[in-house]
XYZ file of C-alpha atoms in Angstrom:
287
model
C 43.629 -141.232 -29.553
C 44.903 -137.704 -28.735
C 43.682 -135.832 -25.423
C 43.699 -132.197 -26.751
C 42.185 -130.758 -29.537
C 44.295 -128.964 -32.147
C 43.036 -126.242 -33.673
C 43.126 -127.194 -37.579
C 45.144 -124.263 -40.013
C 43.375 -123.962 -43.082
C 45.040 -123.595 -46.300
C 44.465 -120.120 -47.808
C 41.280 -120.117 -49.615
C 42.440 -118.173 -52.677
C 44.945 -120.414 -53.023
C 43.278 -123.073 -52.974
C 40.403 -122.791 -55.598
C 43.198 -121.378 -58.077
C 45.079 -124.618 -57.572
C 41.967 -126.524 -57.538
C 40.983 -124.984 -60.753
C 44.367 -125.775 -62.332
C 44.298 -129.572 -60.875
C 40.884 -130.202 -62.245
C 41.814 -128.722 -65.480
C 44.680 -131.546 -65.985
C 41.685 -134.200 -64.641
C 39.627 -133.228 -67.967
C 42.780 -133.856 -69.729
C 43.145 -137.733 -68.022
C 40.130 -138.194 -68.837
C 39.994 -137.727 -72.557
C 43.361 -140.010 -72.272
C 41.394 -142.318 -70.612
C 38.563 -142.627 -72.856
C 41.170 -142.846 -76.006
C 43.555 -145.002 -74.666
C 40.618 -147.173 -73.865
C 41.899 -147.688 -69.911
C 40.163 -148.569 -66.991
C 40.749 -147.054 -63.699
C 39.379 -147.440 -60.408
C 39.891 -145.300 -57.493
C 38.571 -146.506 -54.374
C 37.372 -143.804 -51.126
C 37.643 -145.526 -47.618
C 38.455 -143.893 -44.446
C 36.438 -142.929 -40.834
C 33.202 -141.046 -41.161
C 33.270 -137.536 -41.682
C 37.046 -138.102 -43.064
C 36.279 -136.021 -46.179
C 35.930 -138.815 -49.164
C 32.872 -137.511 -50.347
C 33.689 -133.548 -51.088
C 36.846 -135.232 -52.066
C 35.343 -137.182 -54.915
C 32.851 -134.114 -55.753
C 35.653 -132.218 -56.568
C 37.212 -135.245 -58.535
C 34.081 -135.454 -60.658
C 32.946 -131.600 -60.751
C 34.022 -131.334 -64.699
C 34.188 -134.846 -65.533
C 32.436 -136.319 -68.578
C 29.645 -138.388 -66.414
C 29.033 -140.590 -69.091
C 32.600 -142.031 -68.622
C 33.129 -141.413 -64.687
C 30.858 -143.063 -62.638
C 30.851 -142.640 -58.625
C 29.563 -146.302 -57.183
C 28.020 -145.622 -53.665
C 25.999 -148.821 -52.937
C 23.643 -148.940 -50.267
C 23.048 -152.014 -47.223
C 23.235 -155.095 -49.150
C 19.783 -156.787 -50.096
C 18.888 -160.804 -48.638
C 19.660 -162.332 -52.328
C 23.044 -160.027 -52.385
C 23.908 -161.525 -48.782
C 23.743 -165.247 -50.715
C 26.564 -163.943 -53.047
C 29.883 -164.582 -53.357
C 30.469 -161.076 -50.889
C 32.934 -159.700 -54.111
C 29.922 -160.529 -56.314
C 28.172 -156.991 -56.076
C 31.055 -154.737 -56.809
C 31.871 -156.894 -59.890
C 29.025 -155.584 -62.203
C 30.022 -152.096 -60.889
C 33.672 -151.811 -62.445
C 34.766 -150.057 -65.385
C 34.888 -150.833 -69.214
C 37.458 -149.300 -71.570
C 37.604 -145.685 -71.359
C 35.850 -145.454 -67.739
C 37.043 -144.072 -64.464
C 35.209 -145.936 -61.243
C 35.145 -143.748 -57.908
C 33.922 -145.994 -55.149
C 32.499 -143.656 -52.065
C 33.440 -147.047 -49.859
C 33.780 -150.871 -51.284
C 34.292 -154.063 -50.217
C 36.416 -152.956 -47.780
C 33.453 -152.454 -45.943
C 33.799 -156.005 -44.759
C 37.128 -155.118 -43.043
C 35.633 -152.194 -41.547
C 32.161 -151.206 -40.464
C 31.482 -154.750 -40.613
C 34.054 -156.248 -38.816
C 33.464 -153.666 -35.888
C 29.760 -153.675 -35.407
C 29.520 -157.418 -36.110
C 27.852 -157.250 -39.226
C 29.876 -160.000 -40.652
C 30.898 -163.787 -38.345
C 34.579 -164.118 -37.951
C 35.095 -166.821 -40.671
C 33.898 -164.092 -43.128
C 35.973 -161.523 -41.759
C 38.951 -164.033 -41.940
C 37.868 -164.870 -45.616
C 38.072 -161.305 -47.014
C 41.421 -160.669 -45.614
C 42.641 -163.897 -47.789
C 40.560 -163.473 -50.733
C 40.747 -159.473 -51.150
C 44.866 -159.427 -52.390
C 43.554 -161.945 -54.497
C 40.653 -160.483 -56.002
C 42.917 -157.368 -56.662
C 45.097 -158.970 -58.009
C 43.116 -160.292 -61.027
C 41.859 -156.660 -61.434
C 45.351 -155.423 -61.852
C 46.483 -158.430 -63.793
C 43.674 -157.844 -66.421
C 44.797 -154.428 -66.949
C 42.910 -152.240 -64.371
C 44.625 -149.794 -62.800
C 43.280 -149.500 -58.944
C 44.252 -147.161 -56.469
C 43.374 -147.258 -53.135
C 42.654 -144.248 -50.741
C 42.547 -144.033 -47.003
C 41.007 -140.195 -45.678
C 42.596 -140.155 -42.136
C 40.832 -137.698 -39.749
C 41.688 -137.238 -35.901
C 39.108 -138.142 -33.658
C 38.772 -134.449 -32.499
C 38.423 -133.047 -35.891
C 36.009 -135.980 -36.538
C 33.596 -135.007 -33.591
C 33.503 -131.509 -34.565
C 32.144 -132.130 -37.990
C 29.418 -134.234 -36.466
C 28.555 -131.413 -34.317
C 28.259 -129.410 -37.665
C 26.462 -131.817 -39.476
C 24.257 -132.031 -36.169
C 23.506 -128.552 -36.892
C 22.881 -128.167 -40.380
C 19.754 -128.967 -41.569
C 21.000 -129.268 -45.245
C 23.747 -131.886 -43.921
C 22.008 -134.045 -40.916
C 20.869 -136.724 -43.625
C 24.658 -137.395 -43.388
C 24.690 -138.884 -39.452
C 23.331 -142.186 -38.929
C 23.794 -144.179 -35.449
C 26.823 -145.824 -37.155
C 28.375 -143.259 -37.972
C 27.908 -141.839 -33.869
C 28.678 -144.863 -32.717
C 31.823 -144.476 -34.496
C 32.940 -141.834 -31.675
C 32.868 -144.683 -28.921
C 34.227 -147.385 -31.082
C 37.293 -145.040 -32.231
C 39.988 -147.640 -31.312
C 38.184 -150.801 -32.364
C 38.147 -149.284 -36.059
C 41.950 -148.105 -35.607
C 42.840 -152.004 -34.667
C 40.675 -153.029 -37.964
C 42.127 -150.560 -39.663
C 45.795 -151.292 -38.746
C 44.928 -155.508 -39.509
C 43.168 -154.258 -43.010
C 46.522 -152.468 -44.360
C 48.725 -155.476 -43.035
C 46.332 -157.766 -45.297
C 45.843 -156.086 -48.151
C 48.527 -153.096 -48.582
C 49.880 -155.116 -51.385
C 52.591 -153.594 -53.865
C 50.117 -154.500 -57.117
C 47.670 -152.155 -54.896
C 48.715 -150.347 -52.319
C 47.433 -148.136 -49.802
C 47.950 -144.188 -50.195
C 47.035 -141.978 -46.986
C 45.368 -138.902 -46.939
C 46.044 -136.743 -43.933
C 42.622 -134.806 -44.037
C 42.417 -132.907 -40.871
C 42.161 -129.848 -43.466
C 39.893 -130.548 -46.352
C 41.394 -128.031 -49.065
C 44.539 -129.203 -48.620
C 43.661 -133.012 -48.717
C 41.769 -132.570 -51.875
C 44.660 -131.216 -53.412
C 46.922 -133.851 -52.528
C 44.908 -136.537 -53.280
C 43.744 -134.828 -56.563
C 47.686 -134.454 -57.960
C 48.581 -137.391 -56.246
C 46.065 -139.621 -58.840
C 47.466 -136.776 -61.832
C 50.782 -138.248 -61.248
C 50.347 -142.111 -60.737
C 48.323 -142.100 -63.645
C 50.340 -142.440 -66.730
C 48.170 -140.133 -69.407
C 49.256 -137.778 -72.016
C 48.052 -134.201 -71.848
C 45.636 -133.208 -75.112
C 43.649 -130.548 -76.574
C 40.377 -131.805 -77.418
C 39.379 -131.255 -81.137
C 38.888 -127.862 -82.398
C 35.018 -127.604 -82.949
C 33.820 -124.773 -85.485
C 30.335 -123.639 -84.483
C 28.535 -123.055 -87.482
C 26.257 -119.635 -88.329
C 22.547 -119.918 -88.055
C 20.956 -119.971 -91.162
C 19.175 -116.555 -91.533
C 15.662 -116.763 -93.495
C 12.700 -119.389 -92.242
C 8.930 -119.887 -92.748
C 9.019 -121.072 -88.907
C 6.591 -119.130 -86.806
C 6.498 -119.381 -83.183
C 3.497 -119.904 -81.234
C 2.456 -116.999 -79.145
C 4.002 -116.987 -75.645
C 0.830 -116.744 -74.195
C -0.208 -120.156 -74.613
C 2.427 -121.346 -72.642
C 2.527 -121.862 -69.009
C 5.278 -120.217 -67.678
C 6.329 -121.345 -63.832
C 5.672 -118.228 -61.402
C 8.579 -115.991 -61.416
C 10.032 -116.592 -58.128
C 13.580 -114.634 -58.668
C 11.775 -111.758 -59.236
C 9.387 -112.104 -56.042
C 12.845 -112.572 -54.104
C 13.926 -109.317 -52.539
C 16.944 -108.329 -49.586
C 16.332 -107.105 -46.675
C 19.279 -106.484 -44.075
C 21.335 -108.725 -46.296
C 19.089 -111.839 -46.034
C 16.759 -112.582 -48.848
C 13.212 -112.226 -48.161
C 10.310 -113.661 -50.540
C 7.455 -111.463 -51.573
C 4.099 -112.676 -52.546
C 5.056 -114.559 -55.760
C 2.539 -113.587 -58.822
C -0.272 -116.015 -59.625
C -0.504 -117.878 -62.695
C -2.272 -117.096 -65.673
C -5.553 -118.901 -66.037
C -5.512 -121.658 -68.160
C-alpha cells in the first residue's frame, strides 16, 4: 500500500475520444467477424472496486450490435443457486456462435469478495482454485476464446473515487458497505489476489493487467489490447441501397389533434446564468 498520494496525469482529452472513436470503429468491424465466422468470445472484467471495469466495458459495447454482445452482471446468488455446482450459474450465461460475452465480474468472485469477507468456507475456496483452470480449460478446448482482465487501481486513487461517488447523487447507487469495507480490507484482497493469479494465470487463459489509475488511457489499452489478440479480419458491411418512397397514396392521416401529445418540456426549459431553469410547462389538452 503506498503512503502518499500521487496526483494522477490524465491523458489529453482530445486525444483520447479521437482514438477512442478510431478503436471502437475496428470493434464494429470484430464484431461482424465474429458473428460470420460464427466465434465465441468471452471477455471477463475483475479487479478492486472503483477500478474502472464498468466505463471500461460501456465503451466496449457503446456501438456494438446488442443482439450479439451481451454484458452478464449477475446479482447475489439466490438459495437454489447456492445448491449448484458454484460454475453452474455462469454456464447458461456464455456465448453461442457469433456472440461476444462481457462479464462485469464472474466466478472469480469466489476467489475474491468471497474469499475475503467469508462468504464462502475454506474447502470451497480451496475447490475453486482446483476446479477453475479446469473449467477454463474445457471452455478453451471447445473453441471459446476467453480473455481475462484484471483493472488495477491504487488504493489512493481508489478512495478518491468513492469520495466522488459519495458525492454524486447520480453515482451513490454505486457504493455498497462492501465495496467501503474494501478500503480497510485493502491487503487481504491484494493476498487473494496475488493466490488467485498463481492458481489460475494459466497459459490457455491468462491474466492481462490493466494499470487504470487513469481511465482514458486504460480504456484504450485494454480496448486495442482485445483488437489485437483477437484474430478477425477487417470488413465493410454490405452496401445497402435505400430505396425512394413511393410518391402517390390514398392514405390520410388522422388529424393531430386527436392525439395526445406529452407536454413540451424542451420548450418550457430556459437558461439562466448558464444553468437551465424550467418554466411552467403547458397543460395538456383536454381529452
Amino acid at each position: 500500500m503506498s503512503n502518499k498520494p500521487v496526483k494522477v496525469k490524465r491523458m489529453n482529452k482530445a486525444l483520447y475520444e479521437a482514438e477512442l472513436r478510431r478503436l471502437q470503429t475496428d470493434l464494429v468491424s470484430m464484431q461482424q467477424w465474429v458473428k460470420e465466422s460464427g466465434a465465441r468470445i468471452v471477455v471477463i472484467f475483475e479487479g478492486r472496486d472503483a477500478a474502472g471495469k464498468g466505463s471500461a466495458i460501456k465503451r466496449v459495447t457503446e456501438y456494438l450490435n446488442p443482439r450479439s454482445a451481451r454484458i452478464v452482471a449477475l446479482p447475489v446468488p439466490t438459495e437454489r443457486e447456492r445448491g449448484q455446482w458454484y460454475f453452474q450459474r455462469y454456464v447458461e450465461h456464455l456465448p453461442s456462435t457469433g456472440e461476444i460475452v462481457l462479464m462485469d465480474r464472474s466466478w472469480y468472485n469466489r476467489a475474491g469478495v468471497e474469499r475475503v469477507m467469508g462468504y464462502c468456507t475454506p474447502d470451497e475456496y480451496r475447490r475453486f482454485l482446483h476446479q477453475a483452470p479446469l473449467f477454463e480449460r474445457m471452455l478453451v478446448e471447445d473453441g471459446i476464446l476467453l480473455v481475462k482482465y484484471w483493472f488495477s487501481v491504487s488504493d489512493h486513487e481508489q478512495e478518491a473515487r468513492f469520495r466522488s461517488r459519495q458525492n454524486d447523487p447520480m453515482r451513490r447507487w454505486k457504493l455498497s458497505e462492501t465495496d467501503l469495507l474494501s478500503i480497510t480490507k485493502w491487503v487481504d484482497y491484494s493476498k487473494a489476489k496475488d493466490e488467485m493469479f498463481v492458481h489460475t494465470d494459466i497459459p490457455e487463459a491468462p491474466w492481462w493487467v490493466v494499470e487504470s489509475d487513469d481511465k482514458r488511457a486504460a480504456r484504450l489499452n485494454m480496448i486495442s489490447h482485445l483488437l489485437s489478440i483477437v484474430p478477425y479480419e477487417h470488413s465493410e458491411p454490405a452496401a445497402v441501397k435505400i430505396p425512394h418512397r413511393p410518391t402517390g397514396s390514398d392514405y390520410e392521416r388522422p388529424p393531430r389533434e386527436l392525439n395526445r401529445p406529452v407536454p413540451d418540456y424542451a420548450a418550457a426549459l430556459a437558461v439562466v446564468d448558464g444553468k437551465p431553469k424550467l418554466n411552467p410547462p403547458p397543460k395538456p389538452p383536454k381529452a
